Short mmCIF file of C-alpha atoms in Angstrom, two decimals:
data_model
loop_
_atom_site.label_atom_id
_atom_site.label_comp_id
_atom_site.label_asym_id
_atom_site.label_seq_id
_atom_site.Cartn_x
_atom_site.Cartn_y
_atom_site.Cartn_z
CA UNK A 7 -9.38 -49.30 31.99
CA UNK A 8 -12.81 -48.88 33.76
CA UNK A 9 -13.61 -46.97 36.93
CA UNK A 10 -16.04 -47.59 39.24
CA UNK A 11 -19.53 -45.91 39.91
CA UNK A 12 -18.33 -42.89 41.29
CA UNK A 13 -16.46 -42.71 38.01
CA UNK A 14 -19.79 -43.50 35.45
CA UNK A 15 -21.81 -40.98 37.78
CA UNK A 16 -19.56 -37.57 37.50
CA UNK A 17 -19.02 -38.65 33.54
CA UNK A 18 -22.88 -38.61 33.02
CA UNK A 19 -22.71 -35.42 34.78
CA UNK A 20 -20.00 -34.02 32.50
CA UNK A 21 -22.04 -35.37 29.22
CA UNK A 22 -25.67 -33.96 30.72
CA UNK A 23 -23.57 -30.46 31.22
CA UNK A 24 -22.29 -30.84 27.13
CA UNK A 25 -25.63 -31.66 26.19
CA UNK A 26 -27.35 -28.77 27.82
CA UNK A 27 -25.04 -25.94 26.90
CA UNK A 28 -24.91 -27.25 23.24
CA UNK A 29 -28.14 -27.11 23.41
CA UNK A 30 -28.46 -23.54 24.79
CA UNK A 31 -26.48 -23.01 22.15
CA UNK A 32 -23.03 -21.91 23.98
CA UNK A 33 -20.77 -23.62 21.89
CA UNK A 34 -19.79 -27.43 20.90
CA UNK A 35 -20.94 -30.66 22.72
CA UNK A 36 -18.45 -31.01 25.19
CA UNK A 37 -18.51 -31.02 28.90
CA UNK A 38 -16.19 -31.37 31.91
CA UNK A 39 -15.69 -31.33 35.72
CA UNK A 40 -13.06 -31.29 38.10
CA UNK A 41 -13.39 -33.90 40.92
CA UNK A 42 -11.66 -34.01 44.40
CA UNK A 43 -12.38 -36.09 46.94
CA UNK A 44 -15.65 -36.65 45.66
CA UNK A 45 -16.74 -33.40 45.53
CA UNK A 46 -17.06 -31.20 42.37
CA UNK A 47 -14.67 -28.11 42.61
CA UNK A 48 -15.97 -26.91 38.52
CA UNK A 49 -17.64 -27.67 35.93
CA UNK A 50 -16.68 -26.82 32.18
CA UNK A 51 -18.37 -26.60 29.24
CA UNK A 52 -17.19 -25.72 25.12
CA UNK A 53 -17.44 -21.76 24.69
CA UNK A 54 -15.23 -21.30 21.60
CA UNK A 55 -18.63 -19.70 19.77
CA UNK A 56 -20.21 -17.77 22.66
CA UNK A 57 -16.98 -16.56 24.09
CA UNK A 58 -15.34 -16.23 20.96
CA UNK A 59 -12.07 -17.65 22.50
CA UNK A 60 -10.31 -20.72 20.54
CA UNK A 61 -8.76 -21.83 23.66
CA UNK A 62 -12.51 -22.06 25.09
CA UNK A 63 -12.53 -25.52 25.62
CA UNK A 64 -14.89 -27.64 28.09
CA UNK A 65 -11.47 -28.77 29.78
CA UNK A 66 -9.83 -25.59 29.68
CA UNK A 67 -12.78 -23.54 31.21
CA UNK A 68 -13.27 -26.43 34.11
CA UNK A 69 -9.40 -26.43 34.79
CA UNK A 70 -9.34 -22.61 35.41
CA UNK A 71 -12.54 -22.61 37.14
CA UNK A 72 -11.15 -25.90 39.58
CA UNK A 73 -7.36 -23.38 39.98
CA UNK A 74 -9.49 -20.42 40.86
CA UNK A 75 -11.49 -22.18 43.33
CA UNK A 76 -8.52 -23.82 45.04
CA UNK A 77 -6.77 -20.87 44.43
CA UNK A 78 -3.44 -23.16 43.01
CA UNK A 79 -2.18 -23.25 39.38
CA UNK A 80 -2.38 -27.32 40.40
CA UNK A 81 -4.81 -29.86 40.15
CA UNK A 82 -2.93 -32.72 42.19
CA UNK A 83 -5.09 -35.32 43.81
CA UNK A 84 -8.26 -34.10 41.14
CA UNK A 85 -9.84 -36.16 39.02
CA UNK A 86 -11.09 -34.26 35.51
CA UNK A 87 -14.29 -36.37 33.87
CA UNK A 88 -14.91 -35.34 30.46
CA UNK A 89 -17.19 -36.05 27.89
CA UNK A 90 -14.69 -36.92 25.16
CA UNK A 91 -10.69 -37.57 25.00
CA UNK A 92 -8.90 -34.39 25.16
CA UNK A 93 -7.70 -32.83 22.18
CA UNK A 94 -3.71 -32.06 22.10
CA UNK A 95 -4.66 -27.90 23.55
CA UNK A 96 -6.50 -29.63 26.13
CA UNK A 97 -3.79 -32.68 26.78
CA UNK A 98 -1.54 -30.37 27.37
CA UNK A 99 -3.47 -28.48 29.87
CA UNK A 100 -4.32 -31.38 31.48
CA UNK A 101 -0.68 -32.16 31.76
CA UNK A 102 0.49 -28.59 33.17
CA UNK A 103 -2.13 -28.83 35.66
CA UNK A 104 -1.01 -32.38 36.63
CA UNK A 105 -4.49 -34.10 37.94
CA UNK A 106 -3.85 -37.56 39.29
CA UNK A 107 -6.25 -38.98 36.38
CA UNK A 108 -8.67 -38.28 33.14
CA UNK A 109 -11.65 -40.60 32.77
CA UNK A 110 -13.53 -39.66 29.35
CA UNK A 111 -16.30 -40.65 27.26
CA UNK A 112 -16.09 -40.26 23.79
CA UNK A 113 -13.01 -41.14 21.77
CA UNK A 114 -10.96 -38.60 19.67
CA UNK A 115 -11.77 -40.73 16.43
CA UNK A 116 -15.72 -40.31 17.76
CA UNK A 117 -15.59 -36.59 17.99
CA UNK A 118 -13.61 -36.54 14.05
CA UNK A 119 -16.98 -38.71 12.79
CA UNK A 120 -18.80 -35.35 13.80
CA UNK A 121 -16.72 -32.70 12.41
CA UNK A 122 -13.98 -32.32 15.18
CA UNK A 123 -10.80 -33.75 14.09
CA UNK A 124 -7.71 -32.99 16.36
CA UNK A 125 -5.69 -35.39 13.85
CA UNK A 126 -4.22 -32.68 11.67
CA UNK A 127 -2.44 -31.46 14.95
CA UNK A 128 -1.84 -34.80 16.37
CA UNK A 129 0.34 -35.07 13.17
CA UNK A 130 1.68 -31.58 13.77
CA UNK A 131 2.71 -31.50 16.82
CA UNK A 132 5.81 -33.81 16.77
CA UNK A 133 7.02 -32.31 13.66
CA UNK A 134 9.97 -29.96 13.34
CA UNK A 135 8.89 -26.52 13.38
CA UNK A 136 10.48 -25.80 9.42
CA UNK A 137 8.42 -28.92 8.48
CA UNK A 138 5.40 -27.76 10.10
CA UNK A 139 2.34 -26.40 7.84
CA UNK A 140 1.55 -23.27 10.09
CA UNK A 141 4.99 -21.54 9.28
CA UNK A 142 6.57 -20.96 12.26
CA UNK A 143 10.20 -18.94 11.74
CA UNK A 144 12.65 -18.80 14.45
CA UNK A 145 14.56 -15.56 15.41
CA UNK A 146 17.27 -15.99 18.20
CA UNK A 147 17.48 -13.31 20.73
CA UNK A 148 20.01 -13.03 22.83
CA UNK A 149 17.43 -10.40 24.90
CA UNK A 150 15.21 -13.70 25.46
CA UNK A 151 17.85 -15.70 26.20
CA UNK A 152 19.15 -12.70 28.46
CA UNK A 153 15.24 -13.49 30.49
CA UNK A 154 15.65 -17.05 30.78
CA UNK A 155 18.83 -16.45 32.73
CA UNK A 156 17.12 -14.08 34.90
CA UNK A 157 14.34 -16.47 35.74
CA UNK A 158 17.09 -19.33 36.09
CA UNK A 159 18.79 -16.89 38.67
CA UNK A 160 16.02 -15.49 40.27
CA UNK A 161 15.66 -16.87 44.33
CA UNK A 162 11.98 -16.29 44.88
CA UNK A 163 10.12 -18.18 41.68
CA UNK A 164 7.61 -20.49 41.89
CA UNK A 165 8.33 -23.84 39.71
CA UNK A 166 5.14 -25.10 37.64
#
C-alpha cells in the first residue's frame, strides 16, 4: 500500500535523521518519527552503540520521546514513519503503543543484506519456550500468581 505525499515527505525525514546520526556515529542506520496531525511530536534515531542500551532502537527512542511529549503511554491517532520495517522488539512496541499506522522504507530482508537480521527471532518468537534456543525455564509461583490477582482486583488501575 502507498501513501500519499505527506507520507514520502516525513519518511525522507526519518531516513535523512538515520543517515545523519549513523553518520555522527550514534549507532546503526535507522531513523524514526512520530506523526500527528501533521505535526512531528519526536523523532528517533538507533542508539544501541552510543547509549549502550539493546532496546535503543530508532522506534523505541521516537515512541518514548512521542509518550513523553503527550504525556500518554498511547500513540492513538499517530502515525510512526520509519526508515525500515520494524524488527519483532520494535513490532511489539509499536503494537503496545497502538498508533493508527506504520509507513516504512526499507524491508526487513533489506536491513538482513547489511548485517541486521531479525529472522533468527522471527523464528523464535512463536516457538514454545522449552523449544526455544535462549533457554528459558519456567518456575511457578504461587507469590506471582498471588500479584496478578491483586492487580485483577485492584479498583483504581489503568488498562494498557
Amino acid at each position: 500500500m502507498t501513501g500519499d505525499a505527506r507520507d514520502a515527505e516525513f519518511l525522507r525525514e526519518a531516513i535523512r535523521l538515520a543517515r545523519e546520526k549513523m553518520e555522527a556515529g550514534l549507532g546503526g542506520p535507522f531513523g524514526a518519527l512520530v506523526v500527528r496531525d501533521g505535526t512531528v511530536l519526536s523523532r528517533g534515531w538507533n542508539q544501541v552503540t552510543s547509549a549502550r542500551d539493546p532496546t535503543a532502537h530508532a522506534e523505541i527512542t521516537a515512541i518514548r520521546a512521542a509518550c513523553q511529549a503527550l504525556g500518554h503511554f498511547e500513540l492513538r491517532g499517530c502515525v510512526i514513519y520509519t526508515s525500515c520495517e520494524p524488527c519483532p522488539m520494535c513490532l511489539g512496541a509499536i503494537y503496545w503503543a497502538r498508533p493508527a499506522r506504520v509507513v516504512y522504507a526499507s524491508t526487513r530482508h533489506d536491513a538482513a543484506a547489511i548485517g541486521f537480521d531479525d529472522e533468527f527471532i522471527y523464528r523464535e518468537v512463536p516457538l514454545p519456550p522449552a523449544e526455544r534456543t535462549l533457554a528459558f525455564v519456567h518456575l511457578p509461583s504461587e507469590e506471582a500468581r498471588a500479584v496478578f490477582r491483586a492487580w485483577q482486583e485492584k479498583p483504581d488501575k489503568v488498562r494498557y
